[in-house]
Amino acid sequence: MFLDVSLAQVLHQFATIFAVVDPVGTVPVFIAVTAFIAHERRRAVALRAVLFAALVLIGFLVAGQPVLNAIGVNLTSFQIAGGIVLFLFALTMIFGPSKPDKELSQISMNDAEWAVYPLAIPSIASPGAMLAVVVLTDNDVYPLTAQLVTAAITIGVLAITLVLMLMAMPVQRLIGKAGASIVSRVMGLILAAVAVDNVINAIIVRFGL
């Protein structure tokens, strides 16, 4: 037990956040966005994208549940709805266009805000990732220390994303576009299982089964 969070919970949260952020799937997007800018500027673009994504995700982690409470939505209800949405999101990762294919098609090379769009949003801080960090933290169940662990896991996954972007060219040569697509679909399968688990657990809590 570390800070009121078991190793199993840490692994569960890491798997969920890693799946929805999909650091490997971000690599082809980063390569395309930075293809025509100087090599020394790519590091700044990657760092800015990760910092912006961190602000968005940590903001949802901190303020998500208080906002729900303010509008009278029970977290377990949100967790059930969120699990269903995450499951549908996972299905799009498995059966739909892969993350690289989908987001590369949205890129405008004349856009001065590469780091914000499409890198930070929606590639790193995707709607699924925003939803996941809210679902994974329950102020009525987990103490502040446990939520800090979730925040640390989120930052850790973002750090992995940053490292992969900084190593984008070698990684792209290693796995290729097809490899990134395969990894994205595997992450979708993992996310689908996690989403089902979230729904089942929320139903048990909600109805006292």
Short mmCIF file of C-alpha atoms in Angstrom, two decimals:
data_model
loop_
_atom_site.label_atom_id
_atom_site.label_comp_id
_atom_site.label_asym_id
_atom_site.label_seq_id
_atom_site.Cartn_x
_atom_site.Cartn_y
_atom_site.Cartn_z
CA MET A 1 0.00 0.00 0.00
CA PHE A 2 1.42 3.38 -1.01
CA LEU A 3 -0.41 6.59 -0.03
CA ASP A 4 -3.66 4.63 0.48
CA VAL A 5 -3.45 3.15 -3.02
CA SER A 6 -2.64 -0.49 -3.66
CA LEU A 7 -0.33 -1.69 -6.41
CA ALA A 8 -3.33 -3.17 -8.23
CA GLN A 9 -5.05 0.24 -8.22
CA VAL A 10 -1.90 1.94 -9.48
CA LEU A 11 -1.59 -0.56 -12.34
CA HIS A 12 -5.31 -0.21 -13.15
CA GLN A 13 -5.07 3.57 -13.30
CA PHE A 14 -1.85 3.48 -15.30
CA ALA A 15 -3.38 1.08 -17.85
CA THR A 16 -6.47 3.28 -18.20
CA ILE A 17 -4.62 6.58 -18.60
CA PHE A 18 -1.97 5.06 -20.87
CA ALA A 19 -4.70 3.62 -23.10
CA VAL A 20 -6.68 6.85 -23.48
CA VAL A 21 -3.63 9.10 -23.91
CA ASP A 22 -1.97 6.57 -26.28
CA PRO A 23 1.58 7.98 -26.27
CA VAL A 24 2.73 5.76 -29.16
CA GLY A 25 -0.17 6.87 -31.35
CA THR A 26 0.85 10.49 -30.79
CA VAL A 27 4.25 9.95 -32.42
CA PRO A 28 3.07 9.96 -36.09
CA VAL A 29 0.96 13.05 -35.38
CA PHE A 30 3.99 14.83 -33.91
CA ILE A 31 6.16 13.84 -36.89
CA ALA A 32 3.65 15.22 -39.37
CA VAL A 33 3.10 18.44 -37.42
CA THR A 34 6.83 19.15 -37.10
CA ALA A 35 7.91 17.84 -40.51
CA PHE A 36 8.60 21.30 -41.92
CA ILE A 37 10.00 23.11 -38.90
CA ALA A 38 13.61 23.30 -37.75
CA HIS A 39 14.88 20.40 -35.66
CA GLU A 40 15.76 22.64 -32.71
CA ARG A 41 12.16 23.92 -32.54
CA ARG A 42 10.64 20.44 -32.32
CA ARG A 43 11.68 20.03 -28.69
CA ALA A 44 9.86 23.26 -27.76
CA VAL A 45 6.72 22.16 -29.62
CA ALA A 46 6.73 18.77 -27.84
CA LEU A 47 7.28 20.33 -24.42
CA ARG A 48 4.58 22.94 -24.93
CA ALA A 49 2.09 20.31 -26.10
CA VAL A 50 2.68 18.11 -23.05
CA LEU A 51 2.51 21.06 -20.64
CA PHE A 52 -0.78 22.24 -22.13
CA ALA A 53 -2.19 18.70 -22.05
CA ALA A 54 -1.10 18.38 -18.40
CA LEU A 55 -2.93 21.59 -17.48
CA VAL A 56 -6.10 20.32 -19.15
CA LEU A 57 -6.01 16.84 -17.60
CA ILE A 58 -5.02 17.96 -14.10
CA GLY A 59 -7.69 20.65 -14.32
CA PHE A 60 -10.31 17.98 -15.07
CA LEU A 61 -8.91 15.78 -12.29
CA VAL A 62 -9.16 18.58 -9.71
CA ALA A 63 -12.35 20.33 -10.77
CA GLY A 64 -14.31 17.59 -12.50
CA GLN A 65 -16.12 16.12 -9.51
CA PRO A 66 -16.84 19.46 -7.74
CA VAL A 67 -18.51 20.65 -10.94
CA LEU A 68 -20.59 17.45 -11.04
CA ASN A 69 -21.57 17.91 -7.40
CA ALA A 70 -22.53 21.52 -8.08
CA ILE A 71 -24.99 20.46 -10.78
CA GLY A 72 -26.28 17.53 -8.71
CA VAL A 73 -24.84 14.60 -10.66
CA ASN A 74 -23.80 11.58 -8.60
CA LEU A 75 -20.28 10.36 -9.38
CA THR A 76 -21.38 6.73 -9.69
CA SER A 77 -23.93 7.76 -12.31
CA PHE A 78 -21.21 9.70 -14.09
CA GLN A 79 -18.91 6.68 -13.77
CA ILE A 80 -21.51 4.42 -15.41
CA ALA A 81 -22.10 6.94 -18.20
CA GLY A 82 -18.36 7.55 -18.45
CA GLY A 83 -17.64 3.83 -18.66
CA ILE A 84 -20.13 3.48 -21.50
CA VAL A 85 -18.59 6.45 -23.34
CA LEU A 86 -15.09 5.10 -22.75
CA PHE A 87 -16.23 1.74 -24.11
CA LEU A 88 -17.61 3.39 -27.24
CA PHE A 89 -14.40 5.41 -27.53
CA ALA A 90 -12.44 2.16 -27.24
CA LEU A 91 -14.52 0.64 -30.04
CA THR A 92 -13.57 3.53 -32.31
CA MET A 93 -9.92 2.86 -31.48
CA ILE A 94 -10.36 -0.83 -32.34
CA PHE A 95 -12.63 -0.73 -35.40
CA GLY A 96 -12.47 2.87 -36.61
CA PRO A 97 -9.62 4.84 -38.18
CA SER A 98 -6.51 4.49 -36.07
CA LYS A 99 -5.48 7.48 -33.97
CA PRO A 100 -2.63 8.50 -36.30
CA ASP A 101 -4.77 8.20 -39.44
CA LYS A 102 -7.68 10.13 -37.94
CA GLU A 103 -5.64 12.98 -36.51
CA LEU A 104 -3.19 13.31 -39.37
CA SER A 105 -6.16 14.01 -41.63
CA GLN A 106 -7.04 17.03 -39.45
CA ILE A 107 -3.64 18.71 -39.57
CA SER A 108 -3.16 22.09 -41.19
CA MET A 109 0.53 22.78 -41.65
CA ASN A 110 -0.18 26.53 -41.79
CA ASP A 111 -1.60 26.52 -38.26
CA ALA A 112 0.74 28.39 -35.91
CA GLU A 113 -0.60 26.50 -32.88
CA TRP A 114 0.75 23.02 -33.64
CA ALA A 115 1.41 22.33 -29.97
CA VAL A 116 -2.18 23.09 -28.97
CA TYR A 117 -3.96 21.51 -31.93
CA PRO A 118 -3.78 18.71 -32.85
CA LEU A 119 -1.00 17.68 -30.44
CA ALA A 120 -2.21 18.71 -26.97
CA ILE A 121 -5.88 18.46 -27.96
CA PRO A 122 -7.17 16.04 -29.15
CA SER A 123 -4.11 13.82 -29.57
CA ILE A 124 -2.78 13.80 -25.97
CA ALA A 125 -5.57 15.27 -23.84
CA SER A 126 -8.33 13.53 -25.76
CA PRO A 127 -11.98 13.63 -24.65
CA GLY A 128 -11.52 10.06 -23.44
CA ALA A 129 -8.53 11.08 -21.33
CA MET A 130 -10.42 14.00 -19.80
CA LEU A 131 -13.29 11.70 -18.90
CA ALA A 132 -10.98 9.00 -17.55
CA VAL A 133 -9.21 11.22 -15.00
CA VAL A 134 -12.59 12.30 -13.59
CA VAL A 135 -13.87 8.73 -13.36
CA LEU A 136 -10.67 7.52 -11.68
CA THR A 137 -10.93 10.03 -8.81
CA ASP A 138 -13.80 10.00 -6.34
CA ASN A 139 -13.59 12.57 -3.53
CA ASP A 140 -16.07 10.55 -1.46
CA VAL A 141 -14.00 7.36 -1.65
CA TYR A 142 -10.35 8.29 -2.11
CA PRO A 143 -8.40 10.66 0.14
CA LEU A 144 -6.38 13.54 -1.23
CA THR A 145 -3.19 11.46 -1.10
CA ALA A 146 -4.72 8.81 -3.37
CA GLN A 147 -5.82 11.48 -5.84
CA LEU A 148 -2.28 12.83 -5.81
CA VAL A 149 -1.15 9.37 -6.89
CA THR A 150 -3.60 9.53 -9.81
CA ALA A 151 -2.23 12.95 -10.73
CA ALA A 152 1.31 11.57 -10.53
CA ILE A 153 0.36 8.66 -12.80
CA THR A 154 -1.16 11.10 -15.29
CA ILE A 155 2.02 13.19 -15.25
CA GLY A 156 4.07 10.02 -15.64
CA VAL A 157 2.16 8.98 -18.75
CA LEU A 158 2.56 12.49 -20.14
CA ALA A 159 6.30 12.24 -19.45
CA ILE A 160 6.38 9.01 -21.46
CA THR A 161 4.55 10.83 -24.24
CA LEU A 162 7.12 13.63 -24.18
CA VAL A 163 10.03 11.17 -24.33
CA LEU A 164 8.47 9.35 -27.28
CA MET A 165 7.90 12.62 -29.14
CA LEU A 166 11.50 13.65 -28.54
CA MET A 167 12.52 10.25 -29.92
CA ALA A 168 9.91 10.51 -32.69
CA MET A 169 12.10 9.86 -35.69
CA PRO A 170 13.84 6.72 -34.34
CA VAL A 171 10.49 5.40 -33.02
CA GLN A 172 8.79 6.00 -36.37
CA ARG A 173 11.56 4.16 -38.17
CA LEU A 174 11.29 1.31 -35.66
CA ILE A 175 7.53 0.66 -35.63
CA GLY A 176 6.35 2.43 -38.77
CA LYS A 177 2.86 3.81 -39.34
CA ALA A 178 1.39 0.29 -39.34
CA GLY A 179 3.01 -0.43 -35.99
CA ALA A 180 1.53 2.71 -34.44
CA SER A 181 -1.88 1.70 -35.78
CA ILE A 182 -1.58 -1.77 -34.24
CA VAL A 183 -0.55 -0.35 -30.85
CA SER A 184 -3.48 2.08 -30.94
CA ARG A 185 -5.92 -0.79 -31.50
CA VAL A 186 -4.38 -2.88 -28.72
CA MET A 187 -4.76 0.12 -26.40
CA GLY A 188 -8.40 0.29 -27.48
CA LEU A 189 -8.94 -3.34 -26.47
CA ILE A 190 -7.38 -2.72 -23.05
CA LEU A 191 -9.49 0.40 -22.62
CA ALA A 192 -12.67 -1.53 -23.49
CA ALA A 193 -11.95 -4.03 -20.72
CA VAL A 194 -11.23 -1.23 -18.24
CA ALA A 195 -14.44 0.57 -19.24
CA VAL A 196 -16.55 -2.55 -18.63
CA ASP A 197 -14.87 -2.98 -15.24
CA ASN A 198 -15.68 0.65 -14.34
CA VAL A 199 -19.36 0.17 -15.22
CA ILE A 200 -19.66 -3.06 -13.23
CA ASN A 201 -17.99 -1.54 -10.15
CA ALA A 202 -20.16 1.59 -10.35
CA ILE A 203 -23.34 -0.51 -10.62
CA ILE A 204 -22.28 -2.53 -7.56
CA VAL A 205 -21.71 0.67 -5.55
CA ARG A 206 -24.80 2.45 -6.86
CA PHE A 207 -27.25 -0.36 -6.16
CA GLY A 208 -25.46 -2.00 -3.24
CA LEU A 209 -25.14 -5.38 -4.93
#
